[in-house]
DNA sequence: TTAATCGTCGATATAATTTGACTATAATAT
DNA sequence: ATATTATAGTCAAATTATATCGACGATTAA
């Protein structure tokens, strides 16, 4: 059980969009990180639909953040890529069970009451979501400034600054 | 992204083991719930190896809890079935990236520092784990007594009480 | 001994993930 | 206008993970 790599791609890519001075294309992002373009483009479609980034088609097009980095949380990104389905989904095996499978139980209390196990799992997941909601892209930007060598940060920003960006062609 | 059904099977099955008055077999558990025997037996192997339940081989054998229900948490069960790997695993795409892929970076600071994004995801997961660690099987037992109709609970316990348990053969 | 039961190992079937090839459409530079 | 360069979307191959079945050996109660 794991999140898809799409989540990792999305989180890492969005770091580069934070400066938000110009649009950045899929090609540049994929080349810079050594990851496949086609898959990344699908991830970006999801992020666009979720309103996290906005797309600019055509020559000199690309993507930029659609909201303030302080208004984009880790959870927004995970949810956009992975969807809204909970990690644990109870398939209500009770209903297939010996006590009920041969009875018509459409109206009785057991079939309407929700599974206690399911509730616990949902609550557990919610604590995780709340933690991720509290971490914003703006925080990540500061954290990276603190943690990464200044040289690395500078080179990275230089790569994505428009003008010298024809480096995407090897 | 989802936990496997194995987690659901395990949680539901362990409920029936709580009384711990006699061993219960895979066949009974699978029949009662209408789920496949073979898969369930694999799940139970995992639970056994994790020290949550213990197995009694031979005729009239089966499974029983290896510890007090107050000492078995939801997380123990999830971890036993799903393994210890984190939900989010950073594959360090940084290292394949443009800035580093052509350099020998075996000793430099960037490759040793851990990814901030990864840390956040691990911390988030930990909050979920802590919640699940706080919920024990003993709590679940009380909760089910409170929530389910007394009739259902009684019928269920009767099914698994040894003696009349040849009902597993349809 | 025999039948029931767990433990282990593969085989298989189904589904999800990841990637690639290709087409359509939209915007811009010239 | 047209060529160019971008995203958007479709289709499907390749890979991996999940779920299920089946077979065989070991153990044990009757």
CSV table of C-alpha atoms (C1' of nucleotides) in Angstrom, one decimal:
chain,number,residue,atom,x,y,z
A,1,UNK,CA,0.0,0.0,0.0
A,2,UNK,CA,1.5,3.2,-1.1
A,3,UNK,CA,0.8,6.6,-2.6
A,4,UNK,CA,1.7,6.7,-6.3
A,5,UNK,CA,4.9,8.4,-7.5
A,6,UNK,CA,2.6,11.0,-8.9
A,7,UNK,CA,2.3,12.5,-5.5
A,8,UNK,CA,6.1,12.8,-5.2
A,9,UNK,CA,6.4,14.3,-8.7
A,10,UNK,CA,3.7,16.8,-7.9
A,11,UNK,CA,5.2,17.9,-4.6
A,12,UNK,CA,8.7,18.3,-6.1
A,13,UNK,CA,7.5,20.1,-9.2
A,14,UNK,CA,5.4,22.6,-7.3
A,15,UNK,CA,8.5,23.7,-5.4
A,16,UNK,CA,9.9,25.1,-8.7
A,17,UNK,CA,6.6,26.9,-9.4
A,18,UNK,CA,6.7,28.8,-6.1
A,19,UNK,CA,8.6,31.9,-7.4
A,20,UNK,CA,5.8,32.3,-9.9
A,21,UNK,CA,7.6,34.9,-12.0
A,22,UNK,CA,6.9,33.1,-15.3
A,23,UNK,CA,5.3,30.0,-16.5
A,24,UNK,CA,7.2,26.7,-16.5
A,25,UNK,CA,6.6,23.9,-19.1
A,26,UNK,CA,6.3,20.2,-18.6
A,27,UNK,CA,9.4,19.6,-20.7
A,28,UNK,CA,11.6,21.7,-18.5
A,29,UNK,CA,10.3,20.1,-15.3
A,30,UNK,CA,10.6,16.6,-16.6
A,31,UNK,CA,14.1,17.1,-18.0
A,32,UNK,CA,15.3,18.9,-14.9
A,33,UNK,CA,14.2,16.0,-12.7
A,34,UNK,CA,14.8,13.1,-15.1
A,35,UNK,CA,11.2,11.9,-15.0
A,36,UNK,CA,8.8,11.0,-17.8
A,37,UNK,CA,7.0,13.8,-19.5
A,38,UNK,CA,3.8,11.9,-20.4
A,39,UNK,CA,3.0,10.8,-16.9
A,40,UNK,CA,3.9,14.2,-15.5
A,41,UNK,CA,1.5,15.9,-17.9
A,42,UNK,CA,-1.3,13.8,-16.5
A,43,UNK,CA,-0.5,14.7,-13.0
A,44,UNK,CA,-0.5,18.4,-14.0
A,45,UNK,CA,-3.9,18.0,-15.6
A,46,UNK,CA,-5.2,16.9,-12.2
A,47,UNK,CA,-3.5,19.7,-10.3
A,48,UNK,CA,-5.1,22.2,-12.8
A,49,UNK,CA,-8.5,20.7,-12.4
A,50,UNK,CA,-8.1,21.0,-8.6
A,51,UNK,CA,-7.4,24.7,-9.0
A,52,UNK,CA,-3.9,24.5,-7.6
A,53,UNK,CA,-2.2,25.6,-10.8
A,54,UNK,CA,-3.4,27.2,-14.0
A,55,UNK,CA,-2.2,26.3,-17.5
A,56,UNK,CA,-1.2,28.6,-20.3
A,57,UNK,CA,-1.3,26.8,-23.7
A,58,UNK,CA,0.6,27.7,-26.8
A,59,UNK,CA,4.1,29.0,-27.5
A,60,UNK,CA,5.8,30.3,-24.3
A,61,UNK,CA,3.0,28.6,-22.4
A,62,UNK,CA,3.3,26.4,-19.3
A,63,UNK,CA,2.0,26.4,-15.8
A,64,UNK,CA,1.9,28.7,-12.8
A,65,UNK,CA,0.5,28.6,-9.3
A,66,UNK,CA,-3.2,29.6,-9.3
A,67,UNK,CA,-3.2,30.6,-5.7
A,68,UNK,CA,-0.9,32.1,-3.1
A,69,UNK,CA,1.7,29.5,-1.8
A,70,UNK,CA,0.4,30.2,1.7
A,71,UNK,CA,-3.0,28.9,0.5
A,72,UNK,CA,-1.7,25.6,-0.9
A,73,UNK,CA,-1.3,22.8,1.6
A,74,UNK,CA,0.4,19.4,1.2
A,75,UNK,CA,-3.1,17.8,1.6
A,76,UNK,CA,-4.5,19.9,-1.3
A,77,UNK,CA,-1.8,18.3,-3.5
A,78,UNK,CA,-2.1,14.8,-2.3
A,79,UNK,CA,-5.9,14.9,-2.6
A,80,UNK,CA,-5.7,16.3,-6.2
A,81,UNK,CA,-3.4,13.5,-7.3
A,82,UNK,CA,-4.8,10.6,-5.4
A,83,UNK,CA,-8.4,11.4,-5.3
A,84,UNK,CA,-10.9,11.7,-2.4
A,85,UNK,CA,-11.3,8.0,-1.7
A,86,UNK,CA,-10.3,7.0,1.8
A,87,UNK,CA,-7.2,4.8,2.3
A,88,UNK,CA,-9.4,2.3,4.2
A,89,UNK,CA,-12.7,1.5,2.6
A,90,UNK,CA,-14.9,-1.0,4.5
A,91,UNK,CA,-16.7,-3.2,2.0
A,92,UNK,CA,-19.3,-4.0,4.6
A,93,UNK,CA,-18.5,-7.7,4.7
A,94,UNK,CA,-21.1,-8.0,7.5
A,95,UNK,CA,-23.8,-8.0,4.9
A,96,UNK,CA,-22.4,-11.0,3.0
A,97,UNK,CA,-22.1,-12.8,6.3
A,98,UNK,CA,-23.9,-15.8,7.6
A,99,UNK,CA,-26.3,-13.9,9.9
A,100,UNK,CA,-27.6,-11.7,7.2
A,101,UNK,CA,-26.9,-13.0,3.7
A,102,UNK,CA,-30.1,-15.0,3.5
A,103,UNK,CA,-32.4,-12.5,5.1
A,104,UNK,CA,-34.0,-9.5,3.6
A,105,UNK,CA,-32.3,-6.9,5.7
A,106,UNK,CA,-32.9,-3.8,3.6
A,107,UNK,CA,-34.7,-2.0,6.4
A,108,UNK,CA,-33.3,-3.4,9.6
A,109,UNK,CA,-31.1,-1.5,12.0
A,110,UNK,CA,-27.9,-3.4,11.4
A,111,UNK,CA,-27.6,-2.6,7.7
A,112,UNK,CA,-28.1,1.1,8.4
A,113,UNK,CA,-25.7,1.4,11.3
A,114,UNK,CA,-22.2,2.2,10.1
A,115,UNK,CA,-19.3,-0.1,10.9
A,116,UNK,CA,-17.3,0.9,14.0
A,117,UNK,CA,-14.1,-0.3,12.5
A,118,UNK,CA,-14.6,1.8,9.5
A,119,UNK,CA,-15.2,4.9,11.7
A,120,UNK,CA,-12.0,4.4,13.5
A,121,UNK,CA,-10.0,4.1,10.3
A,122,UNK,CA,-11.6,7.2,8.9
A,123,UNK,CA,-10.8,9.2,12.0
A,124,UNK,CA,-7.2,8.0,11.9
A,125,UNK,CA,-6.9,9.1,8.4
A,126,UNK,CA,-8.4,12.5,9.3
A,127,UNK,CA,-5.6,13.1,11.8
A,128,UNK,CA,-3.1,12.6,9.0
A,129,UNK,CA,-5.0,14.9,6.7
A,130,UNK,CA,-5.1,17.6,9.3
A,131,UNK,CA,-1.4,17.5,9.7
A,132,UNK,CA,-0.9,17.8,5.9
A,133,UNK,CA,-3.4,20.6,5.8
A,134,UNK,CA,-1.3,22.5,8.3
A,135,UNK,CA,1.8,22.4,6.1
A,136,UNK,CA,1.7,24.9,3.2
A,137,UNK,CA,3.9,25.5,0.2
A,138,UNK,CA,5.1,28.7,1.7
A,139,UNK,CA,6.5,26.8,4.7
A,140,UNK,CA,8.2,24.4,2.4
A,141,UNK,CA,9.9,27.2,0.5
A,142,UNK,CA,11.4,28.6,3.8
A,143,UNK,CA,12.4,25.2,4.9
A,144,UNK,CA,14.3,24.5,1.7
A,145,UNK,CA,16.1,27.8,2.0
A,146,UNK,CA,17.2,26.8,5.5
A,147,UNK,CA,18.1,23.2,4.6
A,148,UNK,CA,19.6,23.2,1.1
A,149,UNK,CA,22.9,24.8,0.1
A,150,UNK,CA,22.5,28.3,-1.2
A,151,UNK,CA,24.4,27.3,-4.3
A,152,UNK,CA,21.9,24.6,-5.2
A,153,UNK,CA,18.9,26.9,-4.7
A,154,UNK,CA,20.5,29.5,-6.9
A,155,UNK,CA,21.3,27.0,-9.7
A,156,UNK,CA,17.8,25.7,-9.6
A,157,UNK,CA,16.2,29.1,-9.8
A,158,UNK,CA,18.5,30.0,-12.6
A,159,UNK,CA,17.5,27.0,-14.6
A,160,UNK,CA,13.8,27.9,-14.5
A,161,UNK,CA,14.2,31.6,-15.0
A,162,UNK,CA,12.8,32.3,-18.4
A,163,UNK,CA,15.1,33.7,-21.1
A,164,UNK,CA,17.9,31.2,-20.6
A,165,UNK,CA,15.4,28.4,-20.6
A,166,UNK,CA,16.3,26.8,-23.9
A,167,UNK,CA,18.5,24.5,-21.9
A,168,UNK,CA,15.6,22.1,-21.9
A,169,UNK,CA,16.9,20.9,-25.3
A,170,UNK,CA,19.8,19.0,-23.8
B,1,UNK,CA,-4.2,4.2,-3.1
B,2,UNK,CA,-5.8,1.9,-0.5
B,3,UNK,CA,-5.2,-0.6,2.1
B,4,UNK,CA,-5.8,-4.1,0.9
B,5,UNK,CA,-9.0,-5.9,1.9
B,6,UNK,CA,-6.7,-8.1,4.0
B,7,UNK,CA,-6.8,-5.4,6.7
B,8,UNK,CA,-10.5,-5.4,6.7
B,9,UNK,CA,-10.7,-9.2,6.9
B,10,UNK,CA,-8.1,-9.2,9.8
B,11,UNK,CA,-9.9,-6.5,11.8
B,12,UNK,CA,-13.3,-8.2,11.5
B,13,UNK,CA,-12.0,-11.6,12.2
B,14,UNK,CA,-10.2,-10.6,15.3
B,15,UNK,CA,-13.5,-9.3,16.8
B,16,UNK,CA,-14.7,-12.9,16.9
B,17,UNK,CA,-11.5,-14.1,18.6
B,18,UNK,CA,-11.8,-11.7,21.5
B,19,UNK,CA,-13.8,-13.9,23.8
B,20,UNK,CA,-10.8,-16.3,23.6
B,21,UNK,CA,-12.6,-19.3,25.1
B,22,UNK,CA,-11.7,-21.7,22.4
B,23,UNK,CA,-9.8,-21.7,19.2
B,24,UNK,CA,-11.6,-20.7,16.0
B,25,UNK,CA,-10.7,-22.1,12.5
B,26,UNK,CA,-10.2,-20.4,9.2
B,27,UNK,CA,-13.1,-22.3,7.7
B,28,UNK,CA,-15.5,-21.1,10.3
B,29,UNK,CA,-14.4,-17.5,10.0
B,30,UNK,CA,-14.4,-17.6,6.2
B,31,UNK,CA,-17.8,-19.2,6.0
B,32,UNK,CA,-19.4,-16.9,8.6
B,33,UNK,CA,-18.3,-13.8,6.7
B,34,UNK,CA,-18.6,-15.1,3.2
B,35,UNK,CA,-14.9,-14.5,2.3
B,36,UNK,CA,-12.3,-16.7,0.6
B,37,UNK,CA,-10.5,-19.2,2.9
B,38,UNK,CA,-7.2,-19.3,1.0
B,39,UNK,CA,-6.7,-15.6,1.2
B,40,UNK,CA,-7.7,-15.4,4.8
B,41,UNK,CA,-5.3,-18.1,5.7
B,42,UNK,CA,-2.5,-16.0,4.4
B,43,UNK,CA,-3.6,-13.0,6.4
B,44,UNK,CA,-3.7,-15.2,9.5
B,45,UNK,CA,-0.1,-16.4,8.9
B,46,UNK,CA,1.0,-12.7,9.0
B,47,UNK,CA,-0.9,-12.1,12.2
B,48,UNK,CA,0.6,-15.2,13.7
B,49,UNK,CA,4.2,-14.1,12.8
B,50,UNK,CA,3.5,-10.7,14.3
B,51,UNK,CA,2.6,-12.3,17.6
B,52,UNK,CA,-1.0,-11.1,17.6
B,53,UNK,CA,-2.5,-14.5,17.5
B,54,UNK,CA,-1.2,-18.0,18.0
B,55,UNK,CA,-2.1,-21.1,16.0
B,56,UNK,CA,-3.0,-24.6,17.1
B,57,UNK,CA,-2.4,-27.1,14.3
B,58,UNK,CA,-4.1,-30.4,13.9
B,59,UNK,CA,-7.7,-31.5,14.1
B,60,UNK,CA,-9.8,-29.2,16.4
B,61,UNK,CA,-7.1,-26.7,15.9
B,62,UNK,CA,-7.4,-23.0,15.0
B,63,UNK,CA,-6.4,-19.6,16.3
B,64,UNK,CA,-6.6,-17.7,19.5
B,65,UNK,CA,-5.4,-14.3,20.6
B,66,UNK,CA,-1.8,-14.4,21.8
B,67,UNK,CA,-2.1,-11.3,24.0
B,68,UNK,CA,-4.6,-9.5,26.1
B,69,UNK,CA,-7.2,-7.6,23.9
B,70,UNK,CA,-6.1,-4.5,25.8
B,71,UNK,CA,-2.6,-5.0,24.4
B,72,UNK,CA,-3.6,-5.3,20.7
B,73,UNK,CA,-4.1,-2.0,18.9
B,74,UNK,CA,-5.6,-1.3,15.5
B,75,UNK,CA,-2.1,-0.3,14.4
B,76,UNK,CA,-0.6,-3.6,15.4
B,77,UNK,CA,-3.0,-5.3,13.1
B,78,UNK,CA,-2.6,-2.9,10.1
B,79,UNK,CA,1.1,-3.1,10.4
B,80,UNK,CA,1.1,-6.9,10.6
B,81,UNK,CA,-1.0,-7.1,7.4
B,82,UNK,CA,0.4,-4.2,5.3
B,83,UNK,CA,4.0,-4.3,6.4
B,84,UNK,CA,6.2,-1.6,7.8
B,85,UNK,CA,6.8,0.4,4.6
B,86,UNK,CA,5.6,4.0,4.8
B,87,UNK,CA,2.6,5.1,2.6
B,88,UNK,CA,4.7,7.8,1.0
B,89,UNK,CA,8.2,6.7,0.0
B,90,UNK,CA,10.4,9.4,-1.5
B,91,UNK,CA,12.5,7.9,-4.3
B,92,UNK,CA,14.9,10.8,-4.1
B,93,UNK,CA,14.3,12.1,-7.6
B,94,UNK,CA,16.7,14.9,-6.7
B,95,UNK,CA,19.6,12.6,-7.4
B,96,UNK,CA,18.4,11.8,-10.9
B,97,UNK,CA,17.9,15.5,-11.6
B,98,UNK,CA,19.8,17.8,-13.8
B,99,UNK,CA,21.9,19.4,-11.1
B,100,UNK,CA,23.3,16.1,-9.8
B,101,UNK,CA,22.9,13.3,-12.3
B,102,UNK,CA,26.3,13.9,-14.0
B,103,UNK,CA,28.3,14.7,-10.9
B,104,UNK,CA,29.8,12.3,-8.5
B,105,UNK,CA,27.8,13.4,-5.5
B,106,UNK,CA,28.5,10.4,-3.2
B,107,UNK,CA,29.9,12.5,-0.4
B,108,UNK,CA,28.4,15.9,-0.8
B,109,UNK,CA,25.9,17.4,1.6
B,110,UNK,CA,22.9,17.3,-0.6
B,111,UNK,CA,22.9,13.6,-1.0
B,112,UNK,CA,23.2,13.1,2.7
B,113,UNK,CA,20.5,15.5,3.8
B,114,UNK,CA,17.1,13.9,3.8
B,115,UNK,CA,14.3,15.3,1.7
B,116,UNK,CA,12.1,17.8,3.6
B,117,UNK,CA,9.0,16.6,1.7
B,118,UNK,CA,9.6,13.1,2.8
B,119,UNK,CA,9.9,14.2,6.4
B,120,UNK,CA,6.6,15.9,6.3
B,121,UNK,CA,4.9,12.9,4.9
B,122,UNK,CA,6.4,10.6,7.4
B,123,UNK,CA,5.3,12.9,10.3
B,124,UNK,CA,1.8,13.0,8.8
B,125,UNK,CA,1.7,9.2,8.7
B,126,UNK,CA,2.9,9.0,12.3
B,127,UNK,CA,-0.1,11.0,13.5
B,128,UNK,CA,-2.3,8.4,11.9
B,129,UNK,CA,-0.4,5.6,13.4
B,130,UNK,CA,-0.5,7.2,16.9
B,131,UNK,CA,-4.3,7.4,16.6
B,132,UNK,CA,-4.5,3.8,15.6
B,133,UNK,CA,-2.2,2.8,18.4
B,134,UNK,CA,-4.6,4.4,20.9
B,135,UNK,CA,-7.5,2.2,19.8
B,136,UNK,CA,-7.3,-1.3,21.3
B,137,UNK,CA,-9.3,-4.5,20.6
B,138,UNK,CA,-10.8,-4.2,24.1
B,139,UNK,CA,-12.2,-0.8,23.2
B,140,UNK,CA,-13.7,-2.2,20.1
B,141,UNK,CA,-15.4,-5.0,22.0
B,142,UNK,CA,-17.2,-2.5,24.3
B,143,UNK,CA,-18.1,-0.3,21.4
B,144,UNK,CA,-19.7,-3.2,19.5
B,145,UNK,CA,-21.7,-4.1,22.6
B,146,UNK,CA,-23.0,-0.6,22.7
B,147,UNK,CA,-23.7,-0.2,19.0
B,148,UNK,CA,-24.9,-3.6,17.7
B,149,UNK,CA,-28.3,-5.2,18.6
B,150,UNK,CA,-27.9,-7.6,21.5
B,151,UNK,CA,-29.5,-10.3,19.4
B,152,UNK,CA,-26.8,-10.0,16.7
B,153,UNK,CA,-24.0,-10.2,19.3
B,154,UNK,CA,-25.6,-13.2,20.9
B,155,UNK,CA,-26.1,-15.1,17.6
B,156,UNK,CA,-22.5,-14.3,16.6
B,157,UNK,CA,-21.1,-15.6,19.8
B,158,UNK,CA,-23.2,-18.7,19.7
B,159,UNK,CA,-21.9,-19.5,16.2
B,160,UNK,CA,-18.3,-19.5,17.3
B,161,UNK,CA,-18.9,-21.3,20.6
B,162,UNK,CA,-17.3,-24.7,20.2
B,163,UNK,CA,-19.6,-27.7,20.3
B,164,UNK,CA,-22.3,-26.6,17.9
B,165,UNK,CA,-19.6,-25.4,15.5
B,166,UNK,CA,-20.2,-28.1,12.9
B,167,UNK,CA,-22.4,-25.5,11.2
B,168,UNK,CA,-19.4,-24.6,9.1
B,169,UNK,CA,-20.3,-27.4,6.8
B,170,UNK,CA,-23.3,-25.5,5.3
C,1,DT,C1',-4.8,-44.8,10.7
C,2,DT,C1',-7.6,-41.3,9.2
C,3,DA,C1',-9.6,-37.0,8.7
C,4,DA,C1',-9.2,-32.2,9.9
C,5,DT,C1',-6.4,-28.4,10.4
C,6,DC,C1',-2.4,-25.0,9.9
C,7,DG,C1',2.0,-23.6,7.0
C,8,DT,C1',4.2,-22.9,2.8
C,9,DC,C1',4.9,-22.5,-1.9
C,10,DG,C1',3.4,-21.5,-6.6
C,11,DA,C1',0.1,-20.6,-10.2
C,12,DT,C1',-3.3,-17.7,-11.9
C,13,DA,C1',-6.6,-14.0,-12.5
C,14,DT,C1',-7.7,-9.4,-12.0
C,15,DA,C1',-6.8,-4.7,-11.3
C,16,DA,C1',-3.9,-0.6,-10.7
C,17,DT,C1',0.1,2.0,-11.9
C,18,DT,C1',3.4,3.9,-14.9
C,19,DT,C1',4.9,4.9,-19.3
C,20,DG,C1',4.8,5.8,-24.3
C,21,DA,C1',2.8,7.0,-29.0
C,22,DC,C1',-0.3,9.7,-31.1
C,23,DT,C1',-4.0,13.2,-32.1
C,24,DA,C1',-6.5,17.4,-31.2
C,25,DT,C1',-6.7,22.0,-29.9
C,26,DA,C1',-5.1,26.5,-28.4
C,27,DA,C1',-2.1,30.5,-28.4
C,28,DT,C1',1.7,33.1,-30.1
C,29,DA,C1',5.7,34.8,-33.0
C,30,DT,C1',6.8,35.9,-37.3
D,1,DA,C1',-2.2,33.3,-42.3
D,2,DT,C1',1.0,29.9,-41.0
D,3,DA,C1',4.4,27.4,-38.6
D,4,DT,C1',5.6,26.5,-34.1
D,5,DT,C1',5.2,25.1,-29.4
D,6,DA,C1',2.5,24.3,-25.7
D,7,DT,C1',-1.3,21.7,-23.1
D,8,DA,C1',-5.4,18.1,-23.2
D,9,DG,C1',-6.9,13.8,-24.2
D,10,DT,C1',-7.1,8.9,-26.0
D,11,DC,C1',-5.3,4.4,-26.5
D,12,DA,C1',-2.7,0.9,-25.2
D,13,DA,C1',1.8,-1.6,-23.8
D,14,DA,C1',4.6,-2.8,-19.9
D,15,DT,C1',5.0,-3.4,-15.3
D,16,DT,C1',3.6,-4.2,-10.7
D,17,DA,C1',0.4,-5.2,-7.0
D,18,DT,C1',-3.7,-7.5,-5.2
D,19,DA,C1',-6.7,-11.2,-4.6
D,20,DT,C1',-7.8,-16.0,-5.2
D,21,DC,C1',-7.2,-20.9,-6.0
D,22,DG,C1',-4.8,-25.4,-5.5
D,23,DA,C1',-1.5,-28.7,-3.9
D,24,DC,C1',1.4,-30.9,-0.6
D,25,DG,C1',3.6,-31.6,3.8
D,26,DA,C1',3.3,-31.4,8.9
D,27,DT,C1',0.6,-31.9,13.1
D,28,DT,C1',-2.8,-33.8,16.0
D,29,DA,C1',-7.5,-35.5,18.0
D,30,DA,C1',-10.3,-39.3,17.6
